[in-house]
Amino acid sequence: MTVISKTFLKIPEVFLMEIGFIGGGHVAQVLASLFINAGHSVVLTNKHGLDRLKPVIQRLGARAEAGNLAEVARQELIVLALPYKAIFELDQTLFNGKAVVDATNYFPHRDGEFEQLTSHQLASSELVAHHFKGAKIVKAFNTIPVANLENLARNVSDDKRIALPIAGDSQVKATVSDLIKQIGFTPYNVGDLKDSLKFQADTPLFLFSGNRNELTAKFAK
Ligand SMILES: NC(=O)c1ccc[n+]([C@@H]2O[C@H](COP(=O)([O-])OP(=O)(O)OC[C@H]3O[C@@H](n4cnc5c(N)ncnc54)[C@H](OP(=O)(O)O)[C@@H]3O)[C@@H](O)[C@H]2O)c1
């Protein structure tokens, strides 16, 4: 994986985090690599056995490890990077009081029919929040074209960087917004979890890469 130059990353000592990933696939690996390059540590878990994560951990290096669900849940921030429907197989109390980033997307053809989602009564992340009662949830990173993400990180002014939409819990949003800046992007605050309806997989924002002004124009359409 591309190593992002750390010379432009201003990392305050106090802001080095331990970040857990539920999932060890494309999204988890790319985000984990970017977070590690910014100085953070990561723990990844998967479904079919931690042995399968060995080559991934080896590639990510010393600040990465594989762990079980409970180990991931102990981290300061947890990223959901698994198929949407698999979320509902997880213990509802797993993230009680924890900060959680929902990076998933709901696709009816893949995840099955959730009437409240197809009718847009609820944002997919709101259903996640209903499941993990007591978790503090934000939606972020779900719009990213993952294959190209590392190439999109830029050492340029905020207004020229690729902007990533984020919505949900204010406190977690502040932390994740700082993380987004550290890895070379600019956060774009969309509002509450309900507002994440505006950048789900069935919107024009999905897989869109643009700076802050370009995102504003896209949201206005
Ligand atoms: N790919 C993209 O461009 C992109 C961009 C933004 C968001 N997303 C969303 O992010 C999520 C992950 O996408 P991806 O491309 O990373 O998928 P992926 O490469 O298929 O990886 C999914 C990972 O989730 C793990 N997993 C499945 N069920 C699990 C469970 N019950 N407990 C723990 N781990 C479980 C899988 O484990 P095993 O390896 O053991 O099967 C795998 O490591 C999806 O919701 C996707 O829609 C994708």
Tab-separated table of C-alpha atoms and ligand atoms in Angstrom:
chain	number	residue	atom	x	y	z
A	1	MET	CA	0.000	0.000	0.000
A	2	THR	CA	1.116	3.569	-0.611
A	3	VAL	CA	2.759	5.161	2.375
A	4	ILE	CA	1.485	8.689	2.903
A	5	SER	CA	4.260	11.126	3.777
A	6	LYS	CA	3.992	12.016	7.438
A	7	THR	CA	5.663	15.360	6.937
A	8	PHE	CA	2.332	17.127	6.514
A	9	LEU	CA	0.559	15.292	9.275
A	10	LYS	CA	0.382	17.392	12.405
A	11	ILE	CA	-0.273	14.832	15.113
A	12	PRO	CA	-0.679	16.141	18.640
A	13	GLU	CA	0.605	13.556	21.153
A	14	VAL	CA	-2.738	13.548	22.947
A	15	PHE	CA	-4.561	12.490	19.843
A	16	LEU	CA	-3.064	9.083	19.184
A	17	MET	CA	-5.890	6.600	19.295
A	18	GLU	CA	-6.501	2.888	19.412
A	19	ILE	CA	-9.008	2.131	16.697
A	20	GLY	CA	-10.903	-1.130	16.264
A	21	PHE	CA	-12.365	-2.434	12.998
A	22	ILE	CA	-15.229	-4.867	12.692
A	23	GLY	CA	-14.196	-6.243	9.332
A	24	GLY	CA	-10.817	-6.801	7.754
A	25	GLY	CA	-11.658	-6.314	4.079
A	26	HIS	CA	-11.127	-3.463	1.603
A	27	VAL	CA	-12.466	-0.586	3.692
A	28	ALA	CA	-10.849	-1.706	6.941
A	29	GLN	CA	-7.461	-2.227	5.303
A	30	VAL	CA	-7.350	1.124	3.514
A	31	LEU	CA	-8.552	3.126	6.529
A	32	ALA	CA	-6.290	1.166	8.890
A	33	SER	CA	-3.293	1.973	6.686
A	34	LEU	CA	-4.137	5.692	6.652
A	35	PHE	CA	-4.715	5.763	10.428
A	36	ILE	CA	-1.452	3.941	11.097
A	37	ASN	CA	0.418	6.399	8.883
A	38	ALA	CA	-1.051	9.139	11.068
A	39	GLY	CA	0.379	7.454	14.186
A	40	HIS	CA	-2.632	5.508	15.470
A	41	SER	CA	-2.891	1.796	16.359
A	42	VAL	CA	-5.509	-0.572	14.984
A	43	VAL	CA	-7.134	-3.889	15.850
A	44	LEU	CA	-9.011	-5.736	13.091
A	45	THR	CA	-11.440	-8.610	13.334
A	46	ASN	CA	-13.260	-10.650	10.697
A	47	LYS	CA	-15.788	-13.446	10.339
A	48	HIS	CA	-13.883	-16.456	9.084
A	49	GLY	CA	-10.980	-16.672	11.512
A	50	LEU	CA	-8.145	-14.379	12.527
A	51	ASP	CA	-5.576	-16.568	10.748
A	52	ARG	CA	-6.884	-15.146	7.484
A	53	LEU	CA	-5.884	-11.685	8.655
A	54	LYS	CA	-2.212	-12.607	9.160
A	55	PRO	CA	-0.973	-11.297	5.784
A	56	VAL	CA	-3.017	-8.122	6.282
A	57	ILE	CA	-1.520	-7.493	9.704
A	58	GLN	CA	1.947	-8.206	8.388
A	59	ARG	CA	1.476	-5.650	5.635
A	60	LEU	CA	0.045	-3.028	8.007
A	61	GLY	CA	3.004	-3.390	10.370
A	62	ALA	CA	3.748	-3.120	14.064
A	63	ARG	CA	0.848	-0.873	15.028
A	64	ALA	CA	-1.718	-3.368	13.706
A	65	GLU	CA	-3.046	-6.530	15.257
A	66	ALA	CA	-5.872	-8.993	14.825
A	67	GLY	CA	-8.264	-9.541	17.712
A	68	ASN	CA	-11.640	-10.968	18.565
A	69	LEU	CA	-14.840	-8.933	18.736
A	70	ALA	CA	-14.415	-8.159	22.428
A	71	GLU	CA	-10.882	-6.865	21.827
A	72	VAL	CA	-12.051	-4.638	19.003
A	73	ALA	CA	-14.929	-3.377	21.161
A	74	ARG	CA	-12.429	-2.303	23.847
A	75	GLN	CA	-10.744	0.227	21.518
A	76	GLU	CA	-11.413	3.957	21.870
A	77	LEU	CA	-13.113	4.199	18.502
A	78	ILE	CA	-14.704	1.372	16.530
A	79	VAL	CA	-15.252	1.391	12.774
A	80	LEU	CA	-17.984	-0.814	11.306
A	81	ALA	CA	-16.529	-2.092	8.018
A	82	LEU	CA	-18.576	-5.192	7.326
A	83	PRO	CA	-21.593	-5.994	5.141
A	84	TYR	CA	-24.588	-4.001	6.400
A	85	LYS	CA	-26.821	-6.978	7.165
A	86	ALA	CA	-24.068	-8.628	9.244
A	87	ILE	CA	-24.337	-5.775	11.762
A	88	PHE	CA	-27.588	-7.212	13.062
A	89	GLU	CA	-25.893	-10.509	13.959
A	90	LEU	CA	-23.696	-8.667	16.466
A	91	ASP	CA	-24.523	-8.454	20.173
A	92	GLN	CA	-26.607	-5.323	20.770
A	93	THR	CA	-24.697	-4.467	23.940
A	94	LEU	CA	-21.244	-4.768	22.352
A	95	PHE	CA	-20.670	-1.022	22.016
A	96	ASN	CA	-22.541	0.325	25.013
A	97	GLY	CA	-21.152	3.826	25.683
A	98	LYS	CA	-18.590	3.487	22.897
A	99	ALA	CA	-17.768	5.766	19.966
A	100	VAL	CA	-18.633	4.012	16.713
A	101	VAL	CA	-18.148	5.014	13.068
A	102	ASP	CA	-20.582	3.397	10.674
A	103	ALA	CA	-18.743	3.142	7.329
A	104	THR	CA	-21.215	0.651	5.889
A	105	ASN	CA	-23.670	1.001	3.038
A	106	TYR	CA	-27.053	-0.600	2.686
A	107	PHE	CA	-27.738	-2.307	-0.639
A	108	PRO	CA	-31.172	-4.006	-0.774
A	109	HIS	CA	-29.991	-6.556	-3.371
A	110	ARG	CA	-27.108	-7.603	-1.108
A	111	ASP	CA	-28.502	-6.993	2.375
A	112	GLY	CA	-32.165	-7.868	1.893
A	113	GLU	CA	-35.266	-5.753	2.300
A	114	PHE	CA	-35.426	-3.446	5.322
A	115	GLU	CA	-38.744	-1.656	4.809
A	116	GLN	CA	-37.807	1.339	6.977
A	117	LEU	CA	-34.725	1.871	4.804
A	118	THR	CA	-36.172	1.394	1.335
A	119	SER	CA	-38.978	3.819	2.298
A	120	HIS	CA	-36.355	6.276	3.661
A	121	GLN	CA	-38.232	6.408	6.932
A	122	LEU	CA	-34.865	5.847	8.598
A	123	ALA	CA	-31.297	6.397	7.512
A	124	SER	CA	-29.382	3.108	7.466
A	125	SER	CA	-27.155	4.413	10.284
A	126	GLU	CA	-30.213	5.207	12.408
A	127	LEU	CA	-31.139	1.530	12.260
A	128	VAL	CA	-27.570	0.731	13.320
A	129	ALA	CA	-28.014	3.144	16.247
A	130	HIS	CA	-31.293	1.422	17.187
A	131	HIS	CA	-29.449	-1.897	17.198
A	132	PHE	CA	-26.446	-0.774	19.275
A	133	LYS	CA	-28.377	1.026	21.987
A	134	GLY	CA	-26.072	3.190	24.091
A	135	ALA	CA	-23.425	3.562	21.370
A	136	LYS	CA	-22.434	7.032	20.122
A	137	ILE	CA	-22.593	6.723	16.371
A	138	VAL	CA	-21.449	8.736	13.375
A	139	LYS	CA	-21.708	7.890	9.727
A	140	ALA	CA	-18.507	8.533	7.762
A	141	PHE	CA	-16.245	7.017	5.107
A	142	ASN	CA	-19.192	5.283	3.392
A	143	THR	CA	-18.951	7.406	0.241
A	144	ILE	CA	-15.271	6.778	-0.396
A	145	PRO	CA	-14.046	5.117	-3.545
A	146	VAL	CA	-11.921	2.762	-1.497
A	147	ALA	CA	-9.680	1.496	-4.270
A	148	ASN	CA	-8.385	5.017	-4.859
A	149	LEU	CA	-8.606	6.516	-1.375
A	150	GLU	CA	-4.911	6.619	-0.555
A	151	ASN	CA	-4.224	8.511	-3.776
A	152	LEU	CA	-6.874	11.088	-2.893
A	153	ALA	CA	-5.263	12.123	0.421
A	154	ARG	CA	-3.631	15.514	-0.111
A	155	ASN	CA	-1.201	17.835	1.586
A	156	VAL	CA	-3.039	20.950	0.459
A	157	SER	CA	-5.246	23.569	2.115
A	158	ASP	CA	-8.571	22.404	3.580
A	159	ASP	CA	-10.644	23.883	0.745
A	160	LYS	CA	-8.685	21.940	-1.883
A	161	ARG	CA	-8.736	18.577	-0.138
A	162	ILE	CA	-11.298	15.896	-0.908
A	163	ALA	CA	-14.184	16.476	1.532
A	164	LEU	CA	-15.748	13.514	3.333
A	165	PRO	CA	-19.358	13.817	4.575
A	166	ILE	CA	-19.920	13.030	8.236
A	167	ALA	CA	-23.091	13.024	10.367
A	168	GLY	CA	-24.174	11.935	13.837
A	169	ASP	CA	-23.132	12.284	17.479
A	170	SER	CA	-21.470	15.700	17.982
A	171	GLN	CA	-18.689	14.539	20.284
A	172	VAL	CA	-17.665	11.590	18.108
A	173	LYS	CA	-18.037	13.767	15.024
A	174	ALA	CA	-15.402	16.150	16.433
A	175	THR	CA	-12.959	13.273	17.030
A	176	VAL	CA	-13.548	11.672	13.646
A	177	SER	CA	-13.315	15.066	11.929
A	178	ASP	CA	-9.827	15.470	13.420
A	179	LEU	CA	-8.948	11.982	12.183
A	180	ILE	CA	-10.201	12.878	8.709
A	181	LYS	CA	-7.931	15.943	8.694
A	182	GLN	CA	-4.960	13.906	9.887
A	183	ILE	CA	-5.265	11.461	7.010
A	184	GLY	CA	-5.311	14.205	4.369
A	185	PHE	CA	-9.004	14.948	3.813
A	186	THR	CA	-11.417	17.591	5.014
A	187	PRO	CA	-14.541	16.743	7.053
A	188	TYR	CA	-17.893	17.963	5.723
A	189	ASN	CA	-20.460	18.176	8.509
A	190	VAL	CA	-23.881	17.153	7.226
A	191	GLY	CA	-25.701	17.142	10.584
A	192	ASP	CA	-27.421	14.478	12.690
A	193	LEU	CA	-27.594	10.772	11.944
A	194	LYS	CA	-30.939	11.376	10.218
A	195	ASP	CA	-29.133	13.663	7.764
A	196	SER	CA	-26.898	10.800	6.648
A	197	LEU	CA	-29.856	9.954	4.360
A	198	LYS	CA	-28.325	12.644	2.140
A	199	PHE	CA	-25.123	10.691	1.471
A	200	GLN	CA	-26.146	7.062	1.536
A	201	ALA	CA	-25.369	4.596	-1.241
A	202	ASP	CA	-28.543	5.546	-3.137
A	203	THR	CA	-27.596	9.231	-3.451
A	204	PRO	CA	-25.379	11.123	-5.947
A	205	LEU	CA	-22.839	11.583	-3.146
A	206	PHE	CA	-21.938	7.896	-3.196
A	207	LEU	CA	-18.428	7.398	-4.584
A	208	PHE	CA	-18.239	11.121	-5.385
A	209	SER	CA	-14.834	12.737	-4.858
A	210	GLY	CA	-14.800	16.499	-4.601
A	211	ASN	CA	-13.599	19.370	-2.464
A	212	ARG	CA	-15.849	21.265	-0.058
A	213	ASN	CA	-17.362	23.555	-2.718
A	214	GLU	CA	-17.927	20.677	-5.101
A	215	LEU	CA	-19.647	18.708	-2.356
A	216	THR	CA	-21.891	21.667	-1.507
A	217	ALA	CA	-22.916	21.883	-5.156
A	218	LYS	CA	-23.573	18.143	-5.264
A	219	PHE	CA	-25.735	18.259	-2.110
A	220	ALA	CA	-27.730	21.142	-3.611
A	221	LYS	CA	-28.767	19.104	-6.687
B	1	LIG	N1	-15.562	-1.235	-1.032
B	1	LIG	C1	-15.894	0.058	-1.062
B	1	LIG	O1	-15.512	0.812	-1.976
B	1	LIG	C2	-16.709	0.647	0.062
B	1	LIG	C3	-16.617	2.005	0.312
B	1	LIG	C4	-17.296	2.539	1.407
B	1	LIG	C5	-18.069	1.717	2.208
B	1	LIG	N2	-18.179	0.387	1.924
B	1	LIG	C6	-18.999	-0.432	2.834
B	1	LIG	O2	-18.130	-0.896	3.868
B	1	LIG	C7	-18.504	-2.215	4.264
B	1	LIG	C8	-17.321	-3.155	4.041
B	1	LIG	O3	-16.983	-3.143	2.666
B	1	LIG	P1	-15.675	-3.895	2.143
B	1	LIG	O4	-15.552	-3.538	0.709
B	1	LIG	O5	-14.550	-3.666	3.075
B	1	LIG	O6	-16.149	-5.419	2.261
B	1	LIG	P2	-15.228	-6.737	2.239
B	1	LIG	O7	-13.938	-6.450	1.574
B	1	LIG	O8	-16.108	-7.809	1.713
B	1	LIG	O9	-14.919	-6.993	3.796
B	1	LIG	C9	-15.956	-7.291	4.695
B	1	LIG	C10	-15.312	-7.753	5.986
B	1	LIG	O10	-16.339	-7.920	6.960
B	1	LIG	C11	-16.061	-9.128	7.675
B	1	LIG	N3	-17.275	-9.620	8.305
B	1	LIG	C12	-18.404	-10.085	7.727
B	1	LIG	N4	-19.295	-10.450	8.661
B	1	LIG	C13	-18.701	-10.225	9.859
B	1	LIG	C14	-19.089	-10.434	11.205
B	1	LIG	N5	-20.302	-10.914	11.520
B	1	LIG	N6	-18.218	-10.107	12.191
B	1	LIG	C15	-16.998	-9.609	11.895
B	1	LIG	N7	-16.570	-9.398	10.639
B	1	LIG	C16	-17.414	-9.698	9.629
B	1	LIG	C17	-15.503	-10.072	6.621
B	1	LIG	O11	-14.821	-11.133	7.263
B	1	LIG	P3	-14.223	-12.387	6.423
B	1	LIG	O12	-13.097	-11.815	5.593
B	1	LIG	O13	-13.779	-13.329	7.452
B	1	LIG	O14	-15.362	-12.867	5.557
B	1	LIG	C18	-14.580	-9.097	5.871
B	1	LIG	O15	-13.332	-9.003	6.521
B	1	LIG	C19	-19.729	-2.578	3.429
B	1	LIG	O16	-20.892	-2.275	4.154
B	1	LIG	C20	-19.594	-1.681	2.204
B	1	LIG	O17	-20.828	-1.433	1.584
B	1	LIG	C21	-17.493	-0.165	0.882
